[in-house]
Short mmCIF file of C-alpha atoms and ligand atoms in Angstrom, two decimals:
data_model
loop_
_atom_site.label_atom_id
_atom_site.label_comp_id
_atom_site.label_asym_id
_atom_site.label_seq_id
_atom_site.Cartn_x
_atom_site.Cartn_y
_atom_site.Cartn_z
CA UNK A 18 -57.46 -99.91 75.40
CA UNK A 19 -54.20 -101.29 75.88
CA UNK A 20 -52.43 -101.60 79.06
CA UNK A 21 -48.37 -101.63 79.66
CA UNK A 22 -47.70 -104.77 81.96
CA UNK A 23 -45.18 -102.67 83.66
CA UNK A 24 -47.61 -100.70 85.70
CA UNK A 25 -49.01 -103.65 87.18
CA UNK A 26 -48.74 -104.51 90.63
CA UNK A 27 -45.93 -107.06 91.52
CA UNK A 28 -47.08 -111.30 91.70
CA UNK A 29 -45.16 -113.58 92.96
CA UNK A 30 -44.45 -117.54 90.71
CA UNK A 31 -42.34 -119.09 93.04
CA UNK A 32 -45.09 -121.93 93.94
CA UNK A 33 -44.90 -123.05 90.43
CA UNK A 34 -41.85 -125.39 89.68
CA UNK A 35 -43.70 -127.66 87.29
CA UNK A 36 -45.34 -126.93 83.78
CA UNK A 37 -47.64 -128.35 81.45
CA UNK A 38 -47.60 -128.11 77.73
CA UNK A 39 -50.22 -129.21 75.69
CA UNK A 40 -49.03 -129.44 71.70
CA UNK A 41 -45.68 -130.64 70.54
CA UNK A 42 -45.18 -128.35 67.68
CA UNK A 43 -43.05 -125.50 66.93
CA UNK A 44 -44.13 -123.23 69.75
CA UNK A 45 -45.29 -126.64 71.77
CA UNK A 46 -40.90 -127.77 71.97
CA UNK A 47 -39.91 -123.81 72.07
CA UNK A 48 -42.07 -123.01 75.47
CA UNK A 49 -40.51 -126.12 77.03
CA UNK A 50 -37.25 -125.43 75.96
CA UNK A 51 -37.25 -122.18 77.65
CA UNK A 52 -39.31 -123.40 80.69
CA UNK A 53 -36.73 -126.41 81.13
CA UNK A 54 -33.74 -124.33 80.68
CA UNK A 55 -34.77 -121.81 83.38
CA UNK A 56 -35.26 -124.52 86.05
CA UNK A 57 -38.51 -125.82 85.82
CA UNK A 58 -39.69 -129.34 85.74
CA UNK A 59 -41.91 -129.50 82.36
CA UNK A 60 -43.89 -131.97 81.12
CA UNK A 61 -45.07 -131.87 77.53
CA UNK A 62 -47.66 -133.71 75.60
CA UNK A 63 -48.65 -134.52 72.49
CA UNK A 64 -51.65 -136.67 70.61
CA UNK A 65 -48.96 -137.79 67.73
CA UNK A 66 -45.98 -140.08 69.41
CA UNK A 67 -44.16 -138.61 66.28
CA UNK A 68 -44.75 -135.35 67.20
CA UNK A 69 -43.49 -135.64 71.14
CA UNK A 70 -39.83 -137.51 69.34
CA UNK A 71 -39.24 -134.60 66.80
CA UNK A 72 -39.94 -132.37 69.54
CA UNK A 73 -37.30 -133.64 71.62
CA UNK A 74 -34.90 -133.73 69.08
CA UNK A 75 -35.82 -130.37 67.76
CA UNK A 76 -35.11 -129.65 71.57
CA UNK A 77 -31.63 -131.00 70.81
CA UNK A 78 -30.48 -129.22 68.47
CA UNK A 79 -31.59 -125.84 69.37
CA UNK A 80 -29.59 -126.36 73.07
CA UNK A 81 -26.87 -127.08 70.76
CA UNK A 82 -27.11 -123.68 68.94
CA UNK A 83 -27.18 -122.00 72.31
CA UNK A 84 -23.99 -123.74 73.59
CA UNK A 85 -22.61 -122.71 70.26
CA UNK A 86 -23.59 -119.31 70.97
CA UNK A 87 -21.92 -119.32 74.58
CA UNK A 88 -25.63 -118.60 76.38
CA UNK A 89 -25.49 -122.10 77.91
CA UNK A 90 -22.98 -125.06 78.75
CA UNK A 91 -22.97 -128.74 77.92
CA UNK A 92 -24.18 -129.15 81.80
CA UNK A 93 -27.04 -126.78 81.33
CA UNK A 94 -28.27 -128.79 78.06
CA UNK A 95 -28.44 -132.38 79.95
CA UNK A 96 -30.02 -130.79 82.73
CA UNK A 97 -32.94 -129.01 81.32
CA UNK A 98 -33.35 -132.25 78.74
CA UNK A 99 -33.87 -134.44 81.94
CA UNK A 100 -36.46 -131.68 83.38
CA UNK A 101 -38.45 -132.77 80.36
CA UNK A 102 -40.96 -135.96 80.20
CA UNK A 103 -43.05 -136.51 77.64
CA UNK A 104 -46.30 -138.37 77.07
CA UNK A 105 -49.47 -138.97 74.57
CA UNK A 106 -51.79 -138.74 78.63
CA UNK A 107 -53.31 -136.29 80.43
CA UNK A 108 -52.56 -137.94 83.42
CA UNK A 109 -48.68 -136.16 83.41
CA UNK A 110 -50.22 -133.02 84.51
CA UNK A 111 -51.70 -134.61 87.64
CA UNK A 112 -48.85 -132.65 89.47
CA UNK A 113 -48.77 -129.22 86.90
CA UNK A 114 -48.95 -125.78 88.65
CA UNK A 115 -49.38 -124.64 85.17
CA UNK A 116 -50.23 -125.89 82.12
CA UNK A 117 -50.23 -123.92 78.60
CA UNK A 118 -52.05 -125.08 76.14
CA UNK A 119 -50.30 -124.92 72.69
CA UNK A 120 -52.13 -127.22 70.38
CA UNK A 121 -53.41 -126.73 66.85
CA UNK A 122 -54.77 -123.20 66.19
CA UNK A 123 -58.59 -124.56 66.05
CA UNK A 124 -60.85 -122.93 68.84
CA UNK A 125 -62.84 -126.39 68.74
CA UNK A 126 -59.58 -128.22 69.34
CA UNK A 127 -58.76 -126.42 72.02
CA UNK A 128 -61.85 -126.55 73.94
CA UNK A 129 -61.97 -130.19 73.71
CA UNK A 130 -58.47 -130.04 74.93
CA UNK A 131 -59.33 -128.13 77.81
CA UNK A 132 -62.49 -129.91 78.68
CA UNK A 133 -60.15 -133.20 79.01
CA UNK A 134 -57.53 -131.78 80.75
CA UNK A 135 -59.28 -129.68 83.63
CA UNK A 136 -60.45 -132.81 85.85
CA UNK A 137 -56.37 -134.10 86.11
CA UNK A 138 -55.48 -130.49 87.31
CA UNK A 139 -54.98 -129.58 91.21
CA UNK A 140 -57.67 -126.68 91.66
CA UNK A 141 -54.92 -124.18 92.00
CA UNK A 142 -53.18 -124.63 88.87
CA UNK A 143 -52.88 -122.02 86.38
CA UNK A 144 -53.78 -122.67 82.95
CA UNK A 145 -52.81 -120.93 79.94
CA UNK A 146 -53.65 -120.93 75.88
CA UNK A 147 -50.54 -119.59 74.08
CA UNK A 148 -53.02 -118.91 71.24
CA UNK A 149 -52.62 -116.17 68.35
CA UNK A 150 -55.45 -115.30 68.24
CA UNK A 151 -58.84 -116.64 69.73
CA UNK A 152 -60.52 -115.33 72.20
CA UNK A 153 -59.41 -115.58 75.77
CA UNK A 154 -62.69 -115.18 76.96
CA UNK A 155 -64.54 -117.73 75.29
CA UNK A 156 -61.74 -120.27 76.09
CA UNK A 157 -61.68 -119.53 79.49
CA UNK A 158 -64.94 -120.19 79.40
CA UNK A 159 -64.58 -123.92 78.77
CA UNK A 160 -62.57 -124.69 81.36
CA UNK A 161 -63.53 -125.25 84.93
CA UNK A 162 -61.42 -122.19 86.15
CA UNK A 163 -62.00 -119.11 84.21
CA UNK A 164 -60.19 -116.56 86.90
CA UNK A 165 -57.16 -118.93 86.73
CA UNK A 166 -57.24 -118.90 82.71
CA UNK A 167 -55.24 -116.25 80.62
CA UNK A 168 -53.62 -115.95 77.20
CA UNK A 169 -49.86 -116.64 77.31
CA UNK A 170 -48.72 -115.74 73.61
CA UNK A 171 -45.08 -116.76 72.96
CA UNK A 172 -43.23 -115.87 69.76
CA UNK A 173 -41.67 -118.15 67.13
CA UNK A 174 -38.75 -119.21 67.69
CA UNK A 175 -39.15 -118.98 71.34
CA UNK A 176 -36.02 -119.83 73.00
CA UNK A 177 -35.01 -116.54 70.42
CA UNK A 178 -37.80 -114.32 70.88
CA UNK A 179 -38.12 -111.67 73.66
CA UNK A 180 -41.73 -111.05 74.15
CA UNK A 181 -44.04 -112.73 75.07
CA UNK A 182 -47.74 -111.12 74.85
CA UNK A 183 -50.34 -111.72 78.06
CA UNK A 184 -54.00 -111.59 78.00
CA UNK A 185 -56.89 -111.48 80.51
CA UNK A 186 -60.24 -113.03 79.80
CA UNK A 187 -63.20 -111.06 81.60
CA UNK A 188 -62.91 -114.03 84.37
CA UNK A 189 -58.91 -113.48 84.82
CA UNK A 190 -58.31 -113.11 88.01
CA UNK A 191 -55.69 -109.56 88.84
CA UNK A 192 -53.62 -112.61 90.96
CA UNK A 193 -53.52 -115.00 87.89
CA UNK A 194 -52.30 -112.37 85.41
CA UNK A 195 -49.54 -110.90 88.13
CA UNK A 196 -48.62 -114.64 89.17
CA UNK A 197 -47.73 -115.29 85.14
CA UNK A 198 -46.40 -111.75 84.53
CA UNK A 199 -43.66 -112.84 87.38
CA UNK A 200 -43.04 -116.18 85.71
CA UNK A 201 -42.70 -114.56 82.40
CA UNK A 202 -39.64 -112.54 83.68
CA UNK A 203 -37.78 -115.42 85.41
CA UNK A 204 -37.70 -116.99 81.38
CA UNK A 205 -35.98 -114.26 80.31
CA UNK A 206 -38.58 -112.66 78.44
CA UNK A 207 -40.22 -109.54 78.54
CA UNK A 208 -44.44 -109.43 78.59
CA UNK A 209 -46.49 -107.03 76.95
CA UNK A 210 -50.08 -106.56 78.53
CA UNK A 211 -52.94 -106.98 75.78
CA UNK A 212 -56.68 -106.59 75.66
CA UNK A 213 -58.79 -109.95 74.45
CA UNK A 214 -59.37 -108.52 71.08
CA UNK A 215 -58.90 -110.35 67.85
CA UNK A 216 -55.61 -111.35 67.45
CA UNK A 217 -54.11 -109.20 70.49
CA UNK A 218 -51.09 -106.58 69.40
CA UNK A 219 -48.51 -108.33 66.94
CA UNK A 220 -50.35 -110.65 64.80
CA UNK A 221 -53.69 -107.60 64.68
CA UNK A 222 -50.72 -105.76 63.10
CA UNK A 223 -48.46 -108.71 61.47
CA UNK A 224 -50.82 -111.07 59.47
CA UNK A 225 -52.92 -108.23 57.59
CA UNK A 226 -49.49 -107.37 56.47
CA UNK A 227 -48.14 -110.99 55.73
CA UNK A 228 -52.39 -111.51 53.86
CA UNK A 229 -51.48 -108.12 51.80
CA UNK A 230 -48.49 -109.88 50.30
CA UNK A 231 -50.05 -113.21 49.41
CA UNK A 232 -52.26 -110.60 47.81
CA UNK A 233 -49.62 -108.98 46.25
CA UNK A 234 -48.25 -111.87 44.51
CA UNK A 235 -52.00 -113.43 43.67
CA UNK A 236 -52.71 -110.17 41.67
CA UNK A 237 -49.11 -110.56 39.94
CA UNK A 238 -47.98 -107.23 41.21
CA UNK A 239 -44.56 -109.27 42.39
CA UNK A 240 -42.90 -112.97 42.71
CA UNK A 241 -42.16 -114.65 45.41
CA UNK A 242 -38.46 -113.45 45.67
CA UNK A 243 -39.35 -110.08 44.38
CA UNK A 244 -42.14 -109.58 47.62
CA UNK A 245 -39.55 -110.53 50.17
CA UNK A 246 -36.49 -108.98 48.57
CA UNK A 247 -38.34 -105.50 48.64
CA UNK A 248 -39.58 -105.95 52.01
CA UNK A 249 -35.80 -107.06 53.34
CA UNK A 250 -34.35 -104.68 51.50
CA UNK A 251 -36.95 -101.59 51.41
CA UNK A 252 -38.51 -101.81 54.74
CA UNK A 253 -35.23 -103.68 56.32
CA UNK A 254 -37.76 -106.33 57.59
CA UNK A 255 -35.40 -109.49 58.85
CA UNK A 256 -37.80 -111.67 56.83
CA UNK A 257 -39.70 -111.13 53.80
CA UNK A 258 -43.29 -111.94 54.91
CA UNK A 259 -44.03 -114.83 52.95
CA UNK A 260 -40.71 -116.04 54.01
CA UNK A 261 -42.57 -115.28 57.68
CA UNK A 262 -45.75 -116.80 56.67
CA UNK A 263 -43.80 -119.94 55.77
CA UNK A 264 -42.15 -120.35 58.78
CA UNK A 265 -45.32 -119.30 60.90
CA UNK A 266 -47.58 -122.24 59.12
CA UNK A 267 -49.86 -120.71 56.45
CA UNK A 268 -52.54 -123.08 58.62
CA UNK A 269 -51.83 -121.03 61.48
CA UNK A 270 -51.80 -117.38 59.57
CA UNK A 271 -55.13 -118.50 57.59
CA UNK A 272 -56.78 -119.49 61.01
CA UNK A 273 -55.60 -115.93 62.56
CA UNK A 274 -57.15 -114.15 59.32
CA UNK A 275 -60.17 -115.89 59.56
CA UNK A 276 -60.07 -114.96 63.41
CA UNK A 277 -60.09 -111.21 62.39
CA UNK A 278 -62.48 -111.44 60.10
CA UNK A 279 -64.89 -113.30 62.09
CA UNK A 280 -64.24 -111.54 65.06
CA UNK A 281 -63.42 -107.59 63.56
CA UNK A 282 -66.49 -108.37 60.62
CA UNK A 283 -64.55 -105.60 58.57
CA UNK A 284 -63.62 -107.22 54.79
CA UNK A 285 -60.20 -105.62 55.17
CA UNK A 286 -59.26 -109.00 57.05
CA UNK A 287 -60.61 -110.99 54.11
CA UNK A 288 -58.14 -113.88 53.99
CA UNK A 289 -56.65 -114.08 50.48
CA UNK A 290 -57.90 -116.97 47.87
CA UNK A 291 -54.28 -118.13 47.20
CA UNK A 292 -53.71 -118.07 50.93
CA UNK A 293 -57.06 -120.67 51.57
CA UNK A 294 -55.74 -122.37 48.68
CA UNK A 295 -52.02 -123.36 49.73
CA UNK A 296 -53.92 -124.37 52.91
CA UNK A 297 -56.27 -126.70 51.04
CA UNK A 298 -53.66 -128.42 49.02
CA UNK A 299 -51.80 -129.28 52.46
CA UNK A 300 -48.76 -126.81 51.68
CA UNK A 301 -48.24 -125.54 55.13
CA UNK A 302 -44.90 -123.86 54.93
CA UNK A 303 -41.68 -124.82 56.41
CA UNK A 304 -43.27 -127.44 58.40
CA UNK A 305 -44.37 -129.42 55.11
CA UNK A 306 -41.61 -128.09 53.46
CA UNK A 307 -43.75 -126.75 50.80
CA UNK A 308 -45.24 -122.91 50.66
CA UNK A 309 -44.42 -120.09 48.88
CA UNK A 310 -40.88 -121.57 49.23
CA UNK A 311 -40.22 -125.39 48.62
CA UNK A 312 -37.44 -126.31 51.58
CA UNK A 313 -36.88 -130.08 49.68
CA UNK A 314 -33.02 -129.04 48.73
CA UNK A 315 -30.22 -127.84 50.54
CA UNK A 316 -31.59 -123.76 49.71
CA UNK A 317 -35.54 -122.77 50.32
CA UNK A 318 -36.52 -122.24 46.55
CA UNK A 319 -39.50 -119.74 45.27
CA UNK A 320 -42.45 -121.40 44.11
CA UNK A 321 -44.01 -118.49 42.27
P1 LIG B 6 -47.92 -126.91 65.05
O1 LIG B 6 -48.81 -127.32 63.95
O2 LIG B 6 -46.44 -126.87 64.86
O3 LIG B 6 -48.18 -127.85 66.34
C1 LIG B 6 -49.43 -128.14 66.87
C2 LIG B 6 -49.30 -129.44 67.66
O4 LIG B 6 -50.52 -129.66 68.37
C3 LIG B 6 -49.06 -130.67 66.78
O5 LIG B 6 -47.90 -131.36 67.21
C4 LIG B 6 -50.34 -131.51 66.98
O6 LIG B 6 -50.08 -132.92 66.96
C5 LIG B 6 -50.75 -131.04 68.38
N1 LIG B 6 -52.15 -131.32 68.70
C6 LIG B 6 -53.25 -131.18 67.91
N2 LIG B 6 -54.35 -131.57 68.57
C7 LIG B 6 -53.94 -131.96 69.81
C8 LIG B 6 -54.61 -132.48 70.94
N3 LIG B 6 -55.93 -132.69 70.92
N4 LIG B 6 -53.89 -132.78 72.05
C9 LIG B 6 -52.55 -132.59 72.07
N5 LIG B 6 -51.84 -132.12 71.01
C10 LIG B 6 -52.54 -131.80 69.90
O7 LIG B 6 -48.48 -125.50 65.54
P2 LIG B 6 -47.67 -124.32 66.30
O8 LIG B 6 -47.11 -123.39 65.28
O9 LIG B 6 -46.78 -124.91 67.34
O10 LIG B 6 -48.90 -123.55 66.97
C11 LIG B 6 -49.45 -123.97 68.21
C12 LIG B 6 -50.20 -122.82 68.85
O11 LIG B 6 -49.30 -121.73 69.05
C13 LIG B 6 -51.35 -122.28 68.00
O12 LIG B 6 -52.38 -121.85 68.85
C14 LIG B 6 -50.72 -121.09 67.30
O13 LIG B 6 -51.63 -120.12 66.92
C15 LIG B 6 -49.80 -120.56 68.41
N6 LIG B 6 -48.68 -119.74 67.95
C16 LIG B 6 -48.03 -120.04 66.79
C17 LIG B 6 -46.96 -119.24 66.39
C18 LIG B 6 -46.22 -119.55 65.12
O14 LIG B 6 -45.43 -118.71 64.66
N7 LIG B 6 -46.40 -120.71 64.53
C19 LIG B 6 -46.56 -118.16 67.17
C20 LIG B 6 -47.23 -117.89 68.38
C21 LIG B 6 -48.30 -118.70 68.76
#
């Protein structure tokens, strides 16, 4: 059963002016873009130095788009890059009143993530997983603070992206989930209420679709450019979806298959062969700039 966040009763986020973020990736530099450019101090860590200086500049250059656009001014930019410190420690968060965990798409991961960063918190701090996928439930579990736990899924690119989908665990307190309902509106975005199922609402729906046309092009049916074209053009989709899988991470949508399958045990979620396989061979997508596009030249070219 799904419930619409709007009916909700009212929480108040003013007590938290500091955030957390765990994971310097894509979605790791988008949530504390967003986070920094609406005011609050953030403080973002990463086990990979080189991840935490892309990050940064990846920061940059997407402030730079926005001042482009006219949504911000040079001002804004160098004061939401000062809100931002960044570290390979725990020990940053000493002062969090929320942290959100976006590491690695690996339940193991992120419980040992959790289980290290729960004794540097203040009791009252929030703590969220910005997963896809894994259960809230179960994570919430491994922390120390299961009522003040909840999923806090953001969408790629975030500073772009207007939802942002929330998620109670069992233990998830009504005062939690209000509390980060409230904070979700003062970044811009709009939150969508979802039940700890399987991949939630929008990748339950998105990455059987985005499996289908790995599928597609494994049995031949299409190429690479032939799959997204049609989808562009015939279901006026912005992306084709292997296009979307290779900007997602085909790590990330191979984890969230394997979540559904696992978790929904019906062999309609069956992750596809050529799927595991890209994994395998370490051709992640844009982020390795090899997939079902290779992104080594000026244009993304089809690899199939
Ligand atoms: P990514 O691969 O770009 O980044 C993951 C980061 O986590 C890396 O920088 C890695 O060094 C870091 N990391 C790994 N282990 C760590 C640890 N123990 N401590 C600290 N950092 C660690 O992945 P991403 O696309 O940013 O995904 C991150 C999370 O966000 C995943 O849970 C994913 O499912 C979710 N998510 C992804 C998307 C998407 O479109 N990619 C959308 C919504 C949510």
């Amino acid at each position: 059963m799904t419930v619409t966040a709007n009916r909700l009763p009212q929480g108040d986020s003013s007590a938290i002016r500091t955030v957390g973020i765990v994971g310097a990736g894509q979605m790791g530099h988008g949530i504390a873009h967003v986070c920094a450019v609406a005011g609050y101090s953030v403080k973002l860590v990463d086990v990979a130095e080189e991840a935490l200086a892309k990050a940064v500049s990846a920061i940059g250059k997407n402030l730079d788009r926005q001042i482009t656009k006219g949504r911000i001014t040079e001002d804004d930019k160098s004061l939401a890059l000062g809100r931002i410190e960044t570290s390979t420690g725990y020990a940053v968060f000493a002062d969090a009143d929320l942290v959100i965990e976006a590491a690695t798409e690996n339940e193991g991961v992120k419980k040992q993530i959790l289980a290290k960063l729960c004794p540097v918190l203040k009791p009252e701090t929030y703590l969220a997983s910005n997963t896809s996928s894994i259960s809230i439930t179960r994570l919430g579990a491994a922390t120390d603070r299961p009522g003040r736990f909840m999923g806090m899924h953001f969408m790629n690119p975030v500073p772009m992206m207007g939802l942002v989908e929330l998620i109670r665990g069992i233990a998830t307190a009504e005062e939690t989930f209000a509390t980060i309902r409230d904070l979700v509106g003062r970044l811009g975005k709009t939150p969508v209420s979802a039940e700890d199922f399987p991949a939630f609402i929008v990748n339950r729906i998105l990455l059987p679709m985005i499996n289908e046309a790995v599928y597609t092009l494994y049995e031949g049916v299409g190429s690479v450019e032939s799959i997204d074209t049609a989808m562009r053009l015939g279901a006026n989709h912005p992306m084709g979806p292997l296009e979307l899988a290779d900007f997602i991470g085909l790590d990330t949508c191979l984890a969230i298959m394997q979540v559904l399958h696992d978790g929904l045990a019906d062999s309609k979620y069956r992750p596809c062969p050529l799927l595991v396989k890209y994994v395998e061979a370490g051709w992640l997508g844009r982020k390795t700039r090899r997939g079902f596009y290779d992104y080594t030249g000026e244009k993304p070219v089809p690899t199939r």
